[in-house]
Coordinates of C-alpha atoms and ligand atoms in Angstrom, one line a residue:
X16 CA 17.9 30.2 19.0
X17 CA 21.0 31.9 18.0
X18 CA 24.4 30.3 17.4
X19 CA 27.7 32.2 17.8
X20 CA 29.8 31.5 14.7
X21 CA 32.6 34.0 14.8
X22 CA 34.2 36.8 16.7
X23 CA 36.9 39.4 16.0
X24 CA 39.0 41.7 18.1
X25 CA 40.2 45.1 16.9
X26 CA 42.3 47.4 19.2
X27 CA 44.4 49.4 16.7
X28 CA 42.8 52.8 16.8
X29 CA 39.9 53.0 19.2
X30 CA 41.1 50.6 21.9
X31 CA 39.5 47.2 22.3
X32 CA 36.5 46.4 20.2
X33 CA 34.8 43.0 19.8
X34 CA 32.7 41.9 16.9
X35 CA 30.5 38.9 17.7
X36 CA 28.6 37.1 14.9
X37 CA 25.5 35.2 15.5
X38 CA 23.2 33.4 13.2
X39 CA 19.5 32.6 13.6
X40 CA 19.1 28.8 13.8
X41 CA 15.4 28.7 14.8
X42 CA 14.3 27.3 11.4
X43 CA 17.1 24.8 11.3
X44 CA 16.3 23.6 14.8
X45 CA 12.6 23.2 13.9
X46 CA 13.6 21.2 10.8
X47 CA 16.0 19.0 12.9
X48 CA 13.2 18.3 15.4
X49 CA 10.7 17.4 12.6
X50 CA 13.3 15.1 11.0
X51 CA 14.0 13.2 14.2
X52 CA 10.3 12.8 15.0
X53 CA 9.8 11.5 11.5
X54 CA 12.6 9.0 11.8
X55 CA 11.2 7.7 15.0
X56 CA 7.7 7.3 13.6
X57 CA 9.1 5.5 10.5
X58 CA 11.3 3.2 12.4
X59 CA 8.4 2.2 14.6
X60 CA 6.1 1.7 11.7
X61 CA 8.7 -0.5 9.9
X62 CA 9.7 -2.5 13.0
X63 CA 6.3 -3.7 13.9
X64 CA 5.5 -5.6 10.7
X65 CA 9.1 -6.8 10.4
X66 CA 9.0 -8.2 14.0
X67 CA 5.8 -10.1 13.1
X68 CA 7.4 -11.5 9.9
X69 CA 10.5 -12.7 11.7
X70 CA 8.4 -14.1 14.6
X71 CA 6.2 -16.2 12.3
X72 CA 9.1 -17.4 10.2
X73 CA 10.9 -18.6 13.4
X74 CA 7.9 -20.6 14.4
X75 CA 7.6 -22.1 11.0
X76 CA 11.3 -23.0 11.0
X77 CA 11.8 -24.3 14.5
X78 CA 8.4 -25.7 15.7
X79 CA 6.1 -28.5 14.6
X80 CA 3.0 -26.9 13.2
X81 CA 0.0 -28.5 11.6
X82 CA -0.4 -27.8 7.9
X83 CA -3.5 -25.6 8.6
X84 CA -1.6 -23.4 11.1
X85 CA 1.3 -23.2 8.6
X86 CA -1.1 -21.8 6.0
X87 CA -2.5 -19.2 8.5
X88 CA 1.1 -18.2 9.5
X89 CA 2.2 -17.9 5.9
X90 CA -0.8 -15.7 5.1
X91 CA 0.1 -13.4 8.0
X92 CA 3.7 -13.2 6.8
X93 CA 2.5 -12.4 3.3
X94 CA 0.1 -9.7 4.6
X95 CA 2.8 -8.1 6.8
X96 CA 5.4 -8.2 4.1
X97 CA 3.0 -6.5 1.7
X98 CA 2.3 -3.9 4.4
X99 CA 6.0 -3.2 4.6
X100 CA 6.4 -2.9 0.9
X101 CA 3.4 -0.4 0.7
X102 CA 4.8 1.6 3.6
X103 CA 8.2 1.9 2.0
X104 CA 6.7 2.9 -1.4
X105 CA 4.4 5.5 0.2
X106 CA 7.1 6.8 2.4
X107 CA 9.5 7.2 -0.5
X108 CA 6.8 9.0 -2.6
X109 CA 6.2 11.4 0.3
X110 CA 9.9 12.0 0.8
X111 CA 10.4 12.8 -2.9
X112 CA 7.5 15.3 -2.9
X113 CA 8.5 17.0 0.4
X114 CA 12.2 17.3 -0.5
X115 CA 11.2 19.2 -3.7
X116 CA 12.7 16.4 -5.8
X117 CA 9.5 15.7 -7.5
X118 CA 9.6 17.4 -10.9
X119 CA 6.1 17.9 -12.3
X120 CA 5.8 17.4 -16.0
X121 CA 2.8 19.6 -16.6
X122 CA 0.7 18.9 -19.7
X123 CA -2.9 19.8 -20.5
X124 CA -5.1 16.9 -19.5
X125 CA -8.6 16.3 -20.8
X126 CA -10.2 15.5 -17.4
X127 CA -13.2 13.5 -18.6
X128 CA -11.0 11.2 -20.7
X129 CA -8.5 10.9 -17.9
X130 CA -11.2 9.9 -15.3
X131 CA -12.6 7.3 -17.8
X132 CA -9.2 5.7 -18.1
X133 CA -8.5 5.7 -14.4
X134 CA -11.9 4.2 -13.6
X135 CA -11.5 1.5 -16.3
X136 CA -8.4 0.2 -14.5
X137 CA -10.4 -0.3 -11.4
X138 CA -13.6 -1.6 -12.9
X139 CA -12.4 -5.2 -13.6
X140 CA -10.5 -5.9 -10.4
X141 CA -13.0 -5.2 -7.7
X142 CA -16.6 -5.6 -6.7
X143 CA -17.7 -1.9 -6.2
X144 CA -19.3 -0.4 -9.2
X145 CA -17.7 2.9 -10.2
X146 CA -20.2 5.3 -11.7
X147 CA -19.0 8.3 -13.7
X148 CA -20.7 11.7 -14.0
X149 CA -18.6 13.7 -16.5
X150 CA -18.7 17.4 -17.1
X151 CA -21.0 18.8 -19.8
X152 CA -18.2 20.6 -21.7
X153 CA -14.6 19.5 -22.2
X154 CA -12.5 20.6 -19.3
X155 CA -8.7 20.6 -19.2
X156 CA -6.3 21.0 -16.3
X157 CA -2.5 21.4 -16.5
X158 CA -1.1 18.7 -14.4
X159 CA 1.4 15.9 -14.2
X160 CA -0.4 12.8 -15.6
X161 CA 1.4 10.3 -13.3
X162 CA 0.9 12.3 -10.2
X163 CA -2.8 13.1 -11.0
X164 CA -3.3 9.3 -11.5
X165 CA -1.9 8.6 -8.1
X166 CA -4.3 11.2 -6.5
X167 CA -7.3 9.5 -8.1
X168 CA -6.0 6.0 -7.3
X169 CA -5.5 6.8 -3.7
X170 CA -9.0 8.4 -3.4
X171 CA -10.8 5.6 -5.2
X172 CA -8.8 3.0 -3.3
X173 CA -9.9 4.5 0.0
X174 CA -13.5 4.8 -1.1
X175 CA -13.4 1.0 -1.9
X176 CA -11.4 0.0 1.2
X177 CA -13.7 1.9 3.6
X178 CA -16.9 0.7 2.1
X179 CA -17.0 -3.0 3.1
X180 CA -20.6 -3.4 1.9
X181 CA -19.6 -3.1 -1.8
X182 CA -21.8 0.0 -2.3
X183 CA -21.2 1.9 -5.5
X184 CA -18.8 4.8 -5.9
X185 CA -19.5 8.0 -7.7
X186 CA -16.8 9.8 -9.5
X187 CA -17.8 13.3 -10.7
X188 CA -16.2 16.0 -12.8
X189 CA -17.8 19.4 -12.1
X190 CA -16.7 22.5 -13.9
X191 CA -17.7 26.0 -12.8
X192 CA -16.1 29.1 -14.1
X193 CA -12.4 28.5 -14.3
X194 CA -12.4 25.7 -11.7
X195 CA -12.4 22.0 -12.3
X196 CA -13.6 19.8 -9.4
X197 CA -13.1 16.1 -9.3
X198 CA -15.2 14.3 -6.6
X199 CA -15.0 10.8 -5.3
X200 CA -18.1 9.9 -3.2
X201 CA -18.6 6.6 -1.3
X202 CA -21.4 5.3 0.9
X203 CA -19.2 3.4 3.3
X204 CA -18.0 3.8 6.9
X205 CA -17.5 7.6 7.0
X206 CA -15.2 9.5 9.2
X207 CA -15.7 10.2 12.9
X208 CA -15.9 13.9 13.9
X209 CA -12.9 13.6 16.2
X210 CA -10.7 12.4 13.3
X211 CA -11.4 15.1 10.8
X212 CA -8.7 17.5 11.8
X213 CA -6.0 14.9 11.6
X214 CA -7.0 13.1 8.4
X215 CA -4.2 14.4 6.2
X216 CA -1.5 14.0 8.9
X217 CA 1.3 11.5 8.1
X218 CA 0.7 8.1 9.5
X219 CA -2.7 9.1 11.0
X220 CA -5.2 6.2 10.8
X221 CA -8.7 6.3 12.3
X222 CA -8.6 3.8 15.2
X223 CA -12.3 2.7 15.2
X224 CA -13.2 -1.0 15.7
X225 CA -15.1 -0.8 12.4
X226 CA -11.9 -0.5 10.4
X227 CA -9.2 -2.1 12.6
X228 CA -8.9 -5.0 10.1
X229 CA -8.5 -2.8 7.1
X230 CA -4.9 -2.5 6.1
X231 CA -3.1 0.8 5.3
X232 CA -0.1 3.0 6.1
X233 CA -1.8 6.3 7.0
X234 CA 0.2 8.0 4.3
X235 CA -2.3 7.9 1.3
X236 CA -4.1 11.2 2.1
X237 CA -0.9 13.0 3.1
X238 CA 0.5 12.1 -0.4
X239 CA -2.7 13.2 -2.1
X240 CA -2.6 16.6 -0.3
X241 CA 1.0 17.2 -1.2
X242 CA 0.5 16.4 -4.8
X243 CA -2.7 18.5 -5.1
X244 CA -1.0 21.5 -3.5
X245 CA 2.1 21.1 -5.6
X246 CA -0.3 21.7 -8.5
X247 CA -1.8 24.8 -6.9
X248 CA -5.0 22.9 -6.2
X249 CA -7.1 22.2 -3.1
X250 CA -8.4 19.1 -1.4
X251 CA -11.5 19.0 0.9
X252 CA -13.9 16.4 2.2
X253 CA -17.3 16.0 3.8
X254 CA -18.3 12.9 5.7
X255 CA -20.8 11.5 8.1
X256 CA -20.0 8.4 10.2
X257 CA -22.0 5.4 8.9
X258 CA -23.2 7.3 5.8
X259 CA -20.1 7.8 3.6
X260 CA -17.6 10.4 2.5
X261 CA -17.0 12.7 -0.5
X262 CA -13.4 13.8 -1.2
X263 CA -13.0 16.6 -3.7
X264 CA -9.9 18.1 -5.4
X265 CA -10.1 21.3 -7.3
X266 CA -7.8 22.7 -9.9
X267 CA -7.6 25.8 -12.0
X268 CA -9.0 25.0 -15.5
X269 CA -6.6 25.2 -18.4
X270 CA -8.2 27.5 -20.9
X271 CA -9.3 25.8 -24.1
X272 CA -8.2 28.9 -25.9
X273 CA -4.5 28.1 -25.2
X274 CA -5.1 24.6 -26.5
X275 CA -6.4 25.8 -29.9
X276 CA -3.6 28.3 -30.2
X277 CA -1.1 25.4 -29.7
X278 CA -2.9 23.3 -32.4
X279 CA -2.8 26.2 -34.8
X280 CA 0.9 26.7 -34.2
X281 CA 1.5 23.0 -34.8
X282 CA -0.5 23.1 -38.0
X283 CA 1.5 26.0 -39.4
Ligands
ADP309 P1 -4.7 4.6 5.1 O1 -5.9 4.3 4.3 O2 -3.5 3.9 4.6 O3 -5.0 4.3 6.6 P2 -5.0 7.4 4.4 O4 -4.1 8.5 4.7 O5 -5.4 7.1 3.0 O6 -4.4 6.1 5.1 O7 -6.3 7.7 5.3 C1 -6.2 8.0 6.7 C2 -7.5 7.5 7.4 O8 -8.6 8.2 7.0 C3 -7.8 6.0 7.2 O9 -7.1 5.2 8.1 C4 -9.3 5.9 7.2 O10 -9.7 5.6 8.5 C5 -9.8 7.4 6.9 N1 -10.3 7.4 5.5 C6 -9.7 7.8 4.4 N2 -10.5 7.8 3.4 C7 -11.7 7.3 3.8 C8 -13.0 7.1 3.2 N3 -13.2 7.2 1.9 N4 -14.0 6.6 4.1 C9 -13.8 6.5 5.4 N5 -12.6 6.7 6.0 C10 -11.6 7.1 5.2

């Protein structure tokens, strides 16, 4: 798609000559299309919970309802309002990453210590046991601590959410050569074959009866993928329906050599 943005006429020496200037708008057109598709998805996703909140509050305000029903309605309002809040937070996170406004503060991170800290924040507040298998030798990656925390939180939160039987969750750190791999394995619902290609798409949620009651925005994995790739890392998963899933993120190891150099410099 080309757009005409200027023209000139010159007839002084060689008679009439035209100069037409076009610019290639193909990429801009594509971006505009994506933007409008995104806006329409978001407005739909925001309207649905909001309509439900307004509907229930109207009933509570204008109709006589038994105290039992009142409680049920209030719980629904609370759930939907929470869903809205999560959606807005996830959406803003993704916007920030995609627009390039996310400035990564890269620091060397001791992966084992980091995983222990993240797992500890989950341990007390839920019923799934989180088992850790740490790497045999110290491994470091250069990453943004806050963003890496979000990656782990999203993966562990999914592993818990989609394992309704409270089976344990294994978090592993595997180092091979100059690659550090962090795995989160669950023994829950698993992912149907037909959903695997779209799992990282924005707003995509698996629509099986086994998980219709489980809340979510469909943005968690899209965020994880963006963050991991912004660090030059990779994300992959294996899963069997009814057996469980393993999500793995891999990063280039930060050589310990460079760490000891830094320490030496500091000591000088
Ligand atoms: P959300 O959990 O908010 O729906 P995500 O982007 O995190 O969104 O995940 C997309 C979909 O992938 C989920 O709706 C869920 O069905 C499926 N999924 C993600 N992680 C797991 C997991 N560990 N086990 C089973 N299904 C999962």
